[in-house]
XYZ file of C-alpha atoms in Angstrom:
174
model
C 62.252 64.112 -41.446
C 62.988 62.720 -38.029
C 63.448 59.079 -37.012
C 62.549 59.529 -33.371
C 59.471 57.296 -33.690
C 61.408 54.330 -35.131
C 63.797 53.948 -32.214
C 61.523 54.734 -29.316
C 62.048 52.642 -26.182
C 58.495 51.294 -26.520
C 59.150 49.755 -29.954
C 62.540 48.361 -28.933
C 61.063 46.788 -25.785
C 58.150 45.389 -27.762
C 60.475 43.800 -30.354
C 62.480 42.097 -27.601
C 59.581 40.988 -25.409
C 57.370 39.493 -28.111
C 59.819 36.639 -28.953
C 60.526 36.127 -25.239
C 56.826 35.891 -24.470
C 56.384 33.377 -27.296
C 59.341 31.360 -25.971
C 57.875 31.413 -22.437
C 54.458 30.229 -23.635
C 56.060 27.468 -25.724
C 58.140 26.241 -22.774
C 55.118 26.330 -20.474
C 53.005 24.294 -22.905
C 55.815 21.781 -23.382
C 56.256 21.286 -19.618
C 52.492 21.007 -19.115
C 52.196 18.431 -21.915
C 55.045 16.338 -20.540
C 53.566 16.369 -17.054
C 50.200 15.167 -18.391
C 51.885 12.355 -20.323
C 53.575 11.304 -17.075
C 50.210 11.086 -15.294
C 48.682 9.094 -18.130
C 51.622 6.684 -18.151
C 51.318 6.170 -14.371
C 47.608 5.351 -14.677
C 48.295 3.050 -17.611
C 51.113 1.322 -15.703
C 48.760 0.626 -12.789
C 46.208 -1.059 -15.030
C 48.830 -2.762 -17.192
C 49.615 -5.256 -14.429
C 46.265 -6.857 -15.166
C 46.374 -6.518 -18.960
C 48.460 -9.690 -19.084
C 45.198 -11.529 -18.304
C 43.004 -9.543 -20.700
C 41.003 -11.615 -23.209
C 42.188 -14.868 -21.551
C 40.694 -14.626 -18.062
C 38.008 -12.880 -16.092
C 39.419 -11.632 -12.818
C 37.693 -11.715 -9.486
C 39.603 -9.394 -7.155
C 38.852 -10.143 -3.505
C 40.123 -7.372 -1.217
C 40.256 -7.869 2.554
C 41.786 -6.090 5.559
C 43.862 -9.194 6.401
C 44.216 -12.901 5.682
C 42.082 -13.803 8.701
C 39.104 -11.664 7.653
C 35.832 -13.598 8.026
C 34.448 -12.177 4.758
C 37.578 -13.230 2.868
C 37.464 -16.752 4.280
C 33.772 -17.062 3.469
C 34.229 -15.750 -0.104
C 37.155 -18.080 -0.795
C 35.237 -21.048 0.665
C 32.259 -20.222 -1.594
C 34.492 -20.098 -4.668
C 36.375 -23.299 -3.804
C 33.058 -25.145 -3.475
C 32.255 -23.981 -7.012
C 35.636 -24.609 -8.642
C 34.075 -26.130 -11.771
C 32.065 -22.980 -12.418
C 35.133 -20.812 -11.816
C 37.204 -22.862 -14.271
C 34.405 -23.111 -16.875
C 34.194 -19.324 -16.948
C 37.956 -18.776 -17.265
C 38.056 -16.973 -13.924
C 41.229 -16.171 -12.055
C 40.600 -15.269 -8.424
C 43.102 -12.870 -6.850
C 43.132 -12.220 -3.107
C 44.579 -8.902 -1.924
C 44.978 -8.574 1.848
C 46.325 -5.694 3.925
C 49.945 -6.834 3.488
C 49.269 -6.129 -0.222
C 50.434 -9.577 -1.305
C 48.392 -10.877 -4.227
C 47.509 -14.582 -4.105
C 45.554 -16.896 -6.352
C 42.666 -19.044 -5.133
C 45.100 -21.865 -4.355
C 47.322 -19.520 -2.293
C 50.142 -19.019 -4.785
C 51.738 -15.541 -4.615
C 51.906 -13.647 -7.892
C 54.046 -10.566 -8.607
C 51.364 -7.890 -8.829
C 51.392 -4.730 -6.705
C 48.437 -4.980 -4.335
C 48.708 -1.292 -3.401
C 48.200 -0.322 -7.051
C 45.166 -2.590 -7.295
C 43.646 -1.055 -4.153
C 44.262 2.431 -5.526
C 43.036 1.637 -9.040
C 39.817 0.014 -7.829
C 39.353 2.465 -4.917
C 39.319 -0.052 -2.059
C 40.537 1.077 1.374
C 43.058 -1.063 3.264
C 40.529 -1.857 5.987
C 37.655 -2.718 3.617
C 36.332 -5.933 2.132
C 35.289 -5.794 -1.506
C 34.882 -8.131 -4.456
C 35.381 -6.749 -7.972
C 34.682 -8.729 -11.149
C 36.788 -7.685 -14.145
C 35.673 -8.927 -17.573
C 37.940 -10.345 -20.239
C 37.868 -6.911 -21.878
C 39.454 -5.399 -18.752
C 36.349 -3.486 -17.648
C 34.772 -3.637 -14.214
C 31.562 -5.687 -14.427
C 30.448 -6.127 -10.828
C 31.340 -4.893 -7.346
C 30.190 -6.037 -3.933
C 31.090 -4.907 -0.421
C 29.802 -8.173 1.041
C 30.390 -11.849 0.325
C 28.722 -12.692 -2.956
C 27.490 -16.125 -3.966
C 29.262 -17.944 -6.762
C 25.904 -18.295 -8.514
C 25.424 -14.504 -8.561
C 28.889 -14.116 -10.097
C 28.191 -16.863 -12.638
C 24.831 -15.327 -13.584
C 26.547 -11.968 -14.200
C 29.166 -13.609 -16.426
C 26.638 -15.810 -18.238
C 24.527 -12.738 -19.069
C 27.465 -11.117 -20.896
C 27.518 -11.677 -24.686
C 30.984 -13.242 -24.559
C 29.947 -15.442 -21.638
C 26.899 -16.705 -23.555
C 28.961 -17.642 -26.586
C 31.541 -19.397 -24.423
C 28.971 -21.376 -22.455
C 27.314 -22.599 -25.677
C 30.474 -23.562 -27.536
C 32.767 -24.733 -24.754
C 33.391 -28.209 -23.443
C 32.788 -27.848 -19.735
C 35.603 -28.992 -17.485
C 33.382 -30.745 -14.952
C 30.874 -32.230 -17.314
Protein backbone atom coordinates (compact mmCIF):
# COMPACT_ATOMS: atom_id res chain seq x y z
CA UNK A 1 0.00 0.00 0.00
CA UNK A 2 1.35 3.39 -0.93
CA UNK A 3 0.75 6.72 0.81
CA UNK A 4 1.47 8.91 -2.19
CA UNK A 5 -2.11 10.23 -2.27
CA UNK A 6 -2.08 11.41 1.37
CA UNK A 7 0.88 13.75 1.01
CA UNK A 8 0.27 15.15 -2.44
CA UNK A 9 1.07 18.84 -2.89
CA UNK A 10 -2.59 19.51 -3.73
CA UNK A 11 -3.84 18.25 -0.34
CA UNK A 12 -1.09 20.03 1.59
CA UNK A 13 -1.80 23.31 -0.21
CA UNK A 14 -5.52 22.89 0.33
CA UNK A 15 -5.06 22.28 4.08
CA UNK A 16 -2.98 25.46 4.40
CA UNK A 17 -5.08 27.72 2.19
CA UNK A 18 -8.50 26.88 3.61
CA UNK A 19 -7.77 28.40 7.07
CA UNK A 20 -6.02 31.36 5.42
CA UNK A 21 -8.99 31.99 3.17
CA UNK A 22 -11.32 31.83 6.18
CA UNK A 23 -9.07 34.26 8.06
CA UNK A 24 -9.02 36.64 5.07
CA UNK A 25 -12.82 36.60 4.75
CA UNK A 26 -13.23 37.16 8.50
CA UNK A 27 -10.84 40.14 8.45
CA UNK A 28 -12.56 41.61 5.40
CA UNK A 29 -16.00 41.34 7.02
CA UNK A 30 -14.70 42.88 10.24
CA UNK A 31 -13.15 45.85 8.42
CA UNK A 32 -16.29 46.33 6.32
CA UNK A 33 -18.51 46.24 9.42
CA UNK A 34 -16.36 48.75 11.27
CA UNK A 35 -16.35 51.12 8.31
CA UNK A 36 -20.16 50.99 8.11
CA UNK A 37 -20.46 51.71 11.84
CA UNK A 38 -18.23 54.75 11.30
CA UNK A 39 -20.55 56.08 8.58
CA UNK A 40 -23.62 55.51 10.73
CA UNK A 41 -22.01 57.29 13.67
CA UNK A 42 -21.10 60.28 11.46
CA UNK A 43 -24.68 60.58 10.21
CA UNK A 44 -26.01 60.22 13.75
CA UNK A 45 -23.55 62.84 15.03
CA UNK A 46 -24.77 65.32 12.40
CA UNK A 47 -28.39 64.92 13.47
CA UNK A 48 -27.56 64.70 17.17
CA UNK A 49 -26.81 68.43 17.32
CA UNK A 50 -30.54 69.00 16.99
CA UNK A 51 -31.69 66.13 19.21
CA UNK A 52 -31.13 68.37 22.22
CA UNK A 53 -34.32 70.17 21.13
CA UNK A 54 -36.32 67.03 20.32
CA UNK A 55 -39.71 66.74 22.07
CA UNK A 56 -39.30 70.26 23.56
CA UNK A 57 -39.24 72.48 20.47
CA UNK A 58 -40.17 72.53 16.83
CA UNK A 59 -37.32 73.94 14.78
CA UNK A 60 -37.63 76.27 11.86
CA UNK A 61 -34.29 76.26 10.04
CA UNK A 62 -33.90 79.32 7.81
CA UNK A 63 -30.96 78.93 5.42
CA UNK A 64 -29.67 81.91 3.43
CA UNK A 65 -26.61 82.75 1.30
CA UNK A 66 -25.69 85.60 3.67
CA UNK A 67 -27.02 87.78 6.48
CA UNK A 68 -28.09 90.48 4.02
CA UNK A 69 -30.22 88.16 1.88
CA UNK A 70 -33.60 89.74 1.09
CA UNK A 71 -35.44 86.43 1.58
CA UNK A 72 -33.83 85.93 4.99
CA UNK A 73 -34.73 89.45 6.12
CA UNK A 74 -38.30 89.03 4.90
CA UNK A 75 -38.71 85.62 6.59
CA UNK A 76 -37.32 86.88 9.90
CA UNK A 77 -39.53 89.99 9.74
CA UNK A 78 -42.59 87.77 9.12
CA UNK A 79 -41.74 85.59 12.12
CA UNK A 80 -41.01 88.53 14.43
CA UNK A 81 -44.41 90.02 13.60
CA UNK A 82 -45.94 86.71 14.70
CA UNK A 83 -43.87 86.10 17.84
CA UNK A 84 -46.90 84.99 19.87
CA UNK A 85 -47.68 82.24 17.39
CA UNK A 86 -44.04 81.15 17.33
CA UNK A 87 -43.91 80.97 21.13
CA UNK A 88 -47.34 79.29 21.45
CA UNK A 89 -46.14 76.50 19.17
CA UNK A 90 -42.83 75.96 20.99
CA UNK A 91 -40.87 76.99 17.90
CA UNK A 92 -37.18 77.77 17.91
CA UNK A 93 -36.08 79.63 14.79
CA UNK A 94 -32.48 79.04 13.69
CA UNK A 95 -30.86 81.17 11.00
CA UNK A 96 -27.97 79.63 9.06
CA UNK A 97 -26.14 82.02 6.72
CA UNK A 98 -23.17 81.42 4.44
CA UNK A 99 -20.65 82.00 7.25
CA UNK A 100 -22.31 78.91 8.80
CA UNK A 101 -22.98 80.66 12.10
CA UNK A 102 -26.27 79.53 13.63
CA UNK A 103 -28.35 82.27 15.27
CA UNK A 104 -31.70 82.33 17.01
CA UNK A 105 -34.52 84.67 16.02
CA UNK A 106 -33.21 87.29 18.45
CA UNK A 107 -29.69 87.07 16.94
CA UNK A 108 -27.99 85.04 19.65
CA UNK A 109 -25.28 82.68 18.33
CA UNK A 110 -25.61 79.05 19.35
CA UNK A 111 -22.89 76.38 19.10
CA UNK A 112 -24.27 74.25 16.28
CA UNK A 113 -22.31 73.45 13.12
CA UNK A 114 -24.08 75.21 10.26
CA UNK A 115 -22.14 73.21 7.65
CA UNK A 116 -23.53 69.97 9.09
CA UNK A 117 -27.06 71.37 9.01
CA UNK A 118 -26.66 72.42 5.36
CA UNK A 119 -25.33 68.97 4.49
CA UNK A 120 -27.94 67.08 6.51
CA UNK A 121 -30.86 69.02 5.05
CA UNK A 122 -29.30 69.27 1.56
CA UNK A 123 -29.23 73.06 1.23
CA UNK A 124 -26.53 74.66 -0.94
CA UNK A 125 -24.49 77.56 0.44
CA UNK A 126 -25.96 79.97 -2.10
CA UNK A 127 -29.60 78.89 -1.60
CA UNK A 128 -32.46 80.15 0.53
CA UNK A 129 -34.61 77.50 2.17
CA UNK A 130 -36.89 77.13 5.17
CA UNK A 131 -37.22 73.70 6.81
CA UNK A 132 -39.70 72.91 9.59
CA UNK A 133 -38.59 70.12 11.93
CA UNK A 134 -41.24 68.62 14.22
CA UNK A 135 -40.79 67.83 17.89
CA UNK A 136 -40.17 64.22 16.86
CA UNK A 137 -37.12 65.33 14.84
CA UNK A 138 -38.67 64.66 11.43
CA UNK A 139 -38.84 67.12 8.56
CA UNK A 140 -42.42 68.39 8.23
CA UNK A 141 -42.24 71.18 5.67
CA UNK A 142 -39.76 72.72 3.24
CA UNK A 143 -39.94 75.89 1.19
CA UNK A 144 -37.48 77.53 -1.20
CA UNK A 145 -39.27 80.87 -0.86
CA UNK A 146 -40.39 83.03 2.05
CA UNK A 147 -43.31 81.33 3.73
CA UNK A 148 -46.01 83.08 5.73
CA UNK A 149 -46.17 82.48 9.46
CA UNK A 150 -49.81 81.45 9.02
CA UNK A 151 -48.83 78.68 6.58
CA UNK A 152 -46.27 77.40 9.10
CA UNK A 153 -48.81 77.60 11.93
CA UNK A 154 -51.45 75.78 9.88
CA UNK A 155 -48.96 72.96 9.18
CA UNK A 156 -48.13 72.65 12.89
CA UNK A 157 -51.77 72.93 14.00
CA UNK A 158 -52.73 70.10 11.63
CA UNK A 159 -50.27 67.72 13.33
CA UNK A 160 -51.80 65.50 16.05
CA UNK A 161 -49.37 66.78 18.68
CA UNK A 162 -50.02 70.37 17.62
CA UNK A 163 -53.79 69.89 17.98
CA UNK A 164 -53.47 68.50 21.48
CA UNK A 165 -51.13 71.32 22.50
CA UNK A 166 -53.36 74.06 21.10
CA UNK A 167 -56.39 72.67 22.97
CA UNK A 168 -54.71 72.13 26.33
CA UNK A 169 -52.18 74.95 26.47
CA UNK A 170 -52.47 78.38 28.01
CA UNK A 171 -51.51 80.68 25.18
CA UNK A 172 -48.71 83.12 25.90
CA UNK A 173 -50.35 86.09 24.20
CA UNK A 174 -53.90 85.47 25.25
